[in-house]
mmCIF file of C-alpha atoms in Angstrom:
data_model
loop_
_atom_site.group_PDB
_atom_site.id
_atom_site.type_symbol
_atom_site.label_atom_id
_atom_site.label_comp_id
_atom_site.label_asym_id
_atom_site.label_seq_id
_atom_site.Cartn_x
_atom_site.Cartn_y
_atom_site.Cartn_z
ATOM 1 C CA UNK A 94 85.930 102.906 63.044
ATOM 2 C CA UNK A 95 85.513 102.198 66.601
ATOM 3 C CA UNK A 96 83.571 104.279 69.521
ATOM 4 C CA UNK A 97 83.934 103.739 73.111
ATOM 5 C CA UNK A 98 81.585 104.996 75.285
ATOM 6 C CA UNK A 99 81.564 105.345 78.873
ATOM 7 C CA UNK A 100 78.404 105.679 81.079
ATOM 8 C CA UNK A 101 77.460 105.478 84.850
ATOM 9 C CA UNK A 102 78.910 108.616 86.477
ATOM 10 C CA UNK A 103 77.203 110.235 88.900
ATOM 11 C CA UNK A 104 77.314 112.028 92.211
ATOM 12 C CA UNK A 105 77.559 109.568 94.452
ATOM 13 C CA UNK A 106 78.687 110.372 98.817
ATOM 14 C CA UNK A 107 81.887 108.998 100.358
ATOM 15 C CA UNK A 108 81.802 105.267 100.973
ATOM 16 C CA UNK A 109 78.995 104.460 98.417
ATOM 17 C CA UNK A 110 79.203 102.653 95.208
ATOM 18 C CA UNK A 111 78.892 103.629 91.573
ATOM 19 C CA UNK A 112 78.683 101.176 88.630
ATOM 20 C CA UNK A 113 80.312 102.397 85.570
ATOM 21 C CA UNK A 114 80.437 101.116 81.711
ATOM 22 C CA UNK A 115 82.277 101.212 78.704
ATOM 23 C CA UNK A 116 80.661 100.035 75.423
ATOM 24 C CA UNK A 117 82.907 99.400 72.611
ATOM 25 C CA UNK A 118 80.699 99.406 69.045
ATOM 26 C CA UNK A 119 81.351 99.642 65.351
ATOM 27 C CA UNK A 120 84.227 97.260 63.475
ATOM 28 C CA UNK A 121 84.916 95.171 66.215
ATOM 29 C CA UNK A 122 86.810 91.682 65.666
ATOM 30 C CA UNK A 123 88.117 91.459 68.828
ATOM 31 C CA UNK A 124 88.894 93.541 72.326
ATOM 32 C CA UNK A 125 91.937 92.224 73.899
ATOM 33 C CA UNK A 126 92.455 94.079 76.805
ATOM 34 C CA UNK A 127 90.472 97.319 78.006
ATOM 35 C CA UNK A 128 91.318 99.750 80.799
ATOM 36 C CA UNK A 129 89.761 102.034 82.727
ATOM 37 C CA UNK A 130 91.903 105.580 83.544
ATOM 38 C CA UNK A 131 91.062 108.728 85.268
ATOM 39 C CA UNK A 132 91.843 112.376 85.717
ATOM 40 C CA UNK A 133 91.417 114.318 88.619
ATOM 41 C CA UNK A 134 91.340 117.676 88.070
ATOM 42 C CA UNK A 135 95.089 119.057 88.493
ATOM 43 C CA UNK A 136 96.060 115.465 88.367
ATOM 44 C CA UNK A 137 98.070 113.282 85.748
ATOM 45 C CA UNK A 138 95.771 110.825 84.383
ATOM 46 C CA UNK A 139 96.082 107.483 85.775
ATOM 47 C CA UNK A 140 95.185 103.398 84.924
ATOM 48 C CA UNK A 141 93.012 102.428 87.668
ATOM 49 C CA UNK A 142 92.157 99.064 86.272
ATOM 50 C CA UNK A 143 92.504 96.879 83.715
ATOM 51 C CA UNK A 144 90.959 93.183 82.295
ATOM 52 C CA UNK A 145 92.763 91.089 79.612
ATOM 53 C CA UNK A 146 90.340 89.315 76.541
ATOM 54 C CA UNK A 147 90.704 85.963 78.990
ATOM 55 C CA UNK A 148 89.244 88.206 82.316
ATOM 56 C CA UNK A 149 92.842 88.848 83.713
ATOM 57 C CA UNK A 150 92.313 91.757 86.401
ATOM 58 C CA UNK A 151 94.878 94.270 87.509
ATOM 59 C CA UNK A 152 94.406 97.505 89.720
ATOM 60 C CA UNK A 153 96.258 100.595 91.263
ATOM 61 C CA UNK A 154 96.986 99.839 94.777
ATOM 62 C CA UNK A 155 94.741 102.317 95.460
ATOM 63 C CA UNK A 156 91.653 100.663 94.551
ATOM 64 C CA UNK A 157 92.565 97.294 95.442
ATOM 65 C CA UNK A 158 89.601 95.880 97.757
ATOM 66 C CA UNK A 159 87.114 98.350 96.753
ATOM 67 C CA UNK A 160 86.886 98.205 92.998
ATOM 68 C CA UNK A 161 86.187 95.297 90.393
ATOM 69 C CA UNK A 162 86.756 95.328 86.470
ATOM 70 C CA UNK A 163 84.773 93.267 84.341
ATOM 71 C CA UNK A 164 83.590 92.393 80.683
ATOM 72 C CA UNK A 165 80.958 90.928 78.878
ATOM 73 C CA UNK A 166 82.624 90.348 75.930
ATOM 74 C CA UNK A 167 78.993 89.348 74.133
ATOM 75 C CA UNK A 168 78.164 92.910 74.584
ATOM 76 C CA UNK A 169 81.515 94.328 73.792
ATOM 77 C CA UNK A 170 81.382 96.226 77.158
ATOM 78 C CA UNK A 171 83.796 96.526 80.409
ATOM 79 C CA UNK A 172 82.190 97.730 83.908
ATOM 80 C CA UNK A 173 83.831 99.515 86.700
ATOM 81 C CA UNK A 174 81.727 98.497 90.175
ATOM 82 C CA UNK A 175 83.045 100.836 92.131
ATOM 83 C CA UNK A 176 82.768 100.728 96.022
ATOM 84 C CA UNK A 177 83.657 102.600 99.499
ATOM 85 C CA UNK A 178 84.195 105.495 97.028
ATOM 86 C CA UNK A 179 86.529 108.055 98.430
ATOM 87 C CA UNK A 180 86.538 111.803 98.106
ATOM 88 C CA UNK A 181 90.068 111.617 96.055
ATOM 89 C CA UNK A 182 87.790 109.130 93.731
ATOM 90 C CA UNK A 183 86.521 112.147 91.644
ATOM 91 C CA UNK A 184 88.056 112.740 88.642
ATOM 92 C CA UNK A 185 86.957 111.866 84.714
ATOM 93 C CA UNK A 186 86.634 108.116 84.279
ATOM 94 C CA UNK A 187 87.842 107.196 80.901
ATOM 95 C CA UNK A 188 87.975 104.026 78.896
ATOM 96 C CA UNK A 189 90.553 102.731 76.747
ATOM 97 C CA UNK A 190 90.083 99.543 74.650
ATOM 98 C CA UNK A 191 92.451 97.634 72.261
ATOM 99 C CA UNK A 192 90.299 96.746 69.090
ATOM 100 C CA UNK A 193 91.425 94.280 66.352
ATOM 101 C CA UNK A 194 89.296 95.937 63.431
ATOM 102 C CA UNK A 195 90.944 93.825 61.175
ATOM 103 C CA UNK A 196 92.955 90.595 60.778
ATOM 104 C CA UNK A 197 96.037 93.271 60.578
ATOM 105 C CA UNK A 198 94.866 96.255 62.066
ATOM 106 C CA UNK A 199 94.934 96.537 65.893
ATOM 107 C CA UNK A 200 94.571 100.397 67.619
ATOM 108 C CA UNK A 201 93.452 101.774 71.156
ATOM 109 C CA UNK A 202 90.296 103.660 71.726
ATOM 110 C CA UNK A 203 89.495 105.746 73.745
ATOM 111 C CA UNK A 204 86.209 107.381 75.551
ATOM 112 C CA UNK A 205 85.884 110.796 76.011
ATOM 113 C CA UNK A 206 85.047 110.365 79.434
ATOM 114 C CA UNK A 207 81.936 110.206 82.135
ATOM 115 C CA UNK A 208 82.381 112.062 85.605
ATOM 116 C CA UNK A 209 82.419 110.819 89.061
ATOM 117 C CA UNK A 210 82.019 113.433 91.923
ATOM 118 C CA UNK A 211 82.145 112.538 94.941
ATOM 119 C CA UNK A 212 80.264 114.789 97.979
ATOM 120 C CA UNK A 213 78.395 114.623 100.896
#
């Protein structure tokens, strides 16, 4: 059993920055790779970023320049530092993890989700 947890959303005015987490806990043998999504309402879901077990880094063009993915894999947790946030930044941030519970057993996980609104 694995929960993911995301924190950090908040209201936060065009072009400033937001910090968000994602906190992996319970049977936990290793996270290989962890990715961080998000909705918009009225909009497909989307991978924004994404950081390998070894701190590999990949983003959506979109983000590219403004946001950085990390992990502290001692803490099981990824971070989104998100900055010069836009107004079509607002959507649902979710977090998806791949857990190895096991030796065998390997599933993703997902967050339910932690909002970013962006406003002046």
């Amino acid at each position: 059993q694995v929960q993911v947890v995301e924190s950090g959303g908040d209201l936060v005015q065009p072009g400033g920055s937001l910090r968000l987490s994602c906190a992996a806990s319970g049977t936990i043998f290793v996270i290989y790779h962890m990715d961080w999504y998000r909705q918009a309402p009225g909009k497909q879901r989307e991978l924004v970023a994404g950081i390998t077990s070894g701190g590999s880094t990949s983003y959506v063009d979109s983000v590219k320049g403004r946001f950085t993915v990390s992990r502290d894999n001692a803490k099981n947790t990824m971070y989104l530092q998100m900055n010069s946030v836009k107004p079509e930044g607002a959507a649902v941030y979710y977090c998806k993890a791949a857990v190895a519970t096991s030796a065998t057993s390997a599933g993703d996980y997902w967050g339910n989700g932690t909002l970013v609104t962006v406003s002046s």
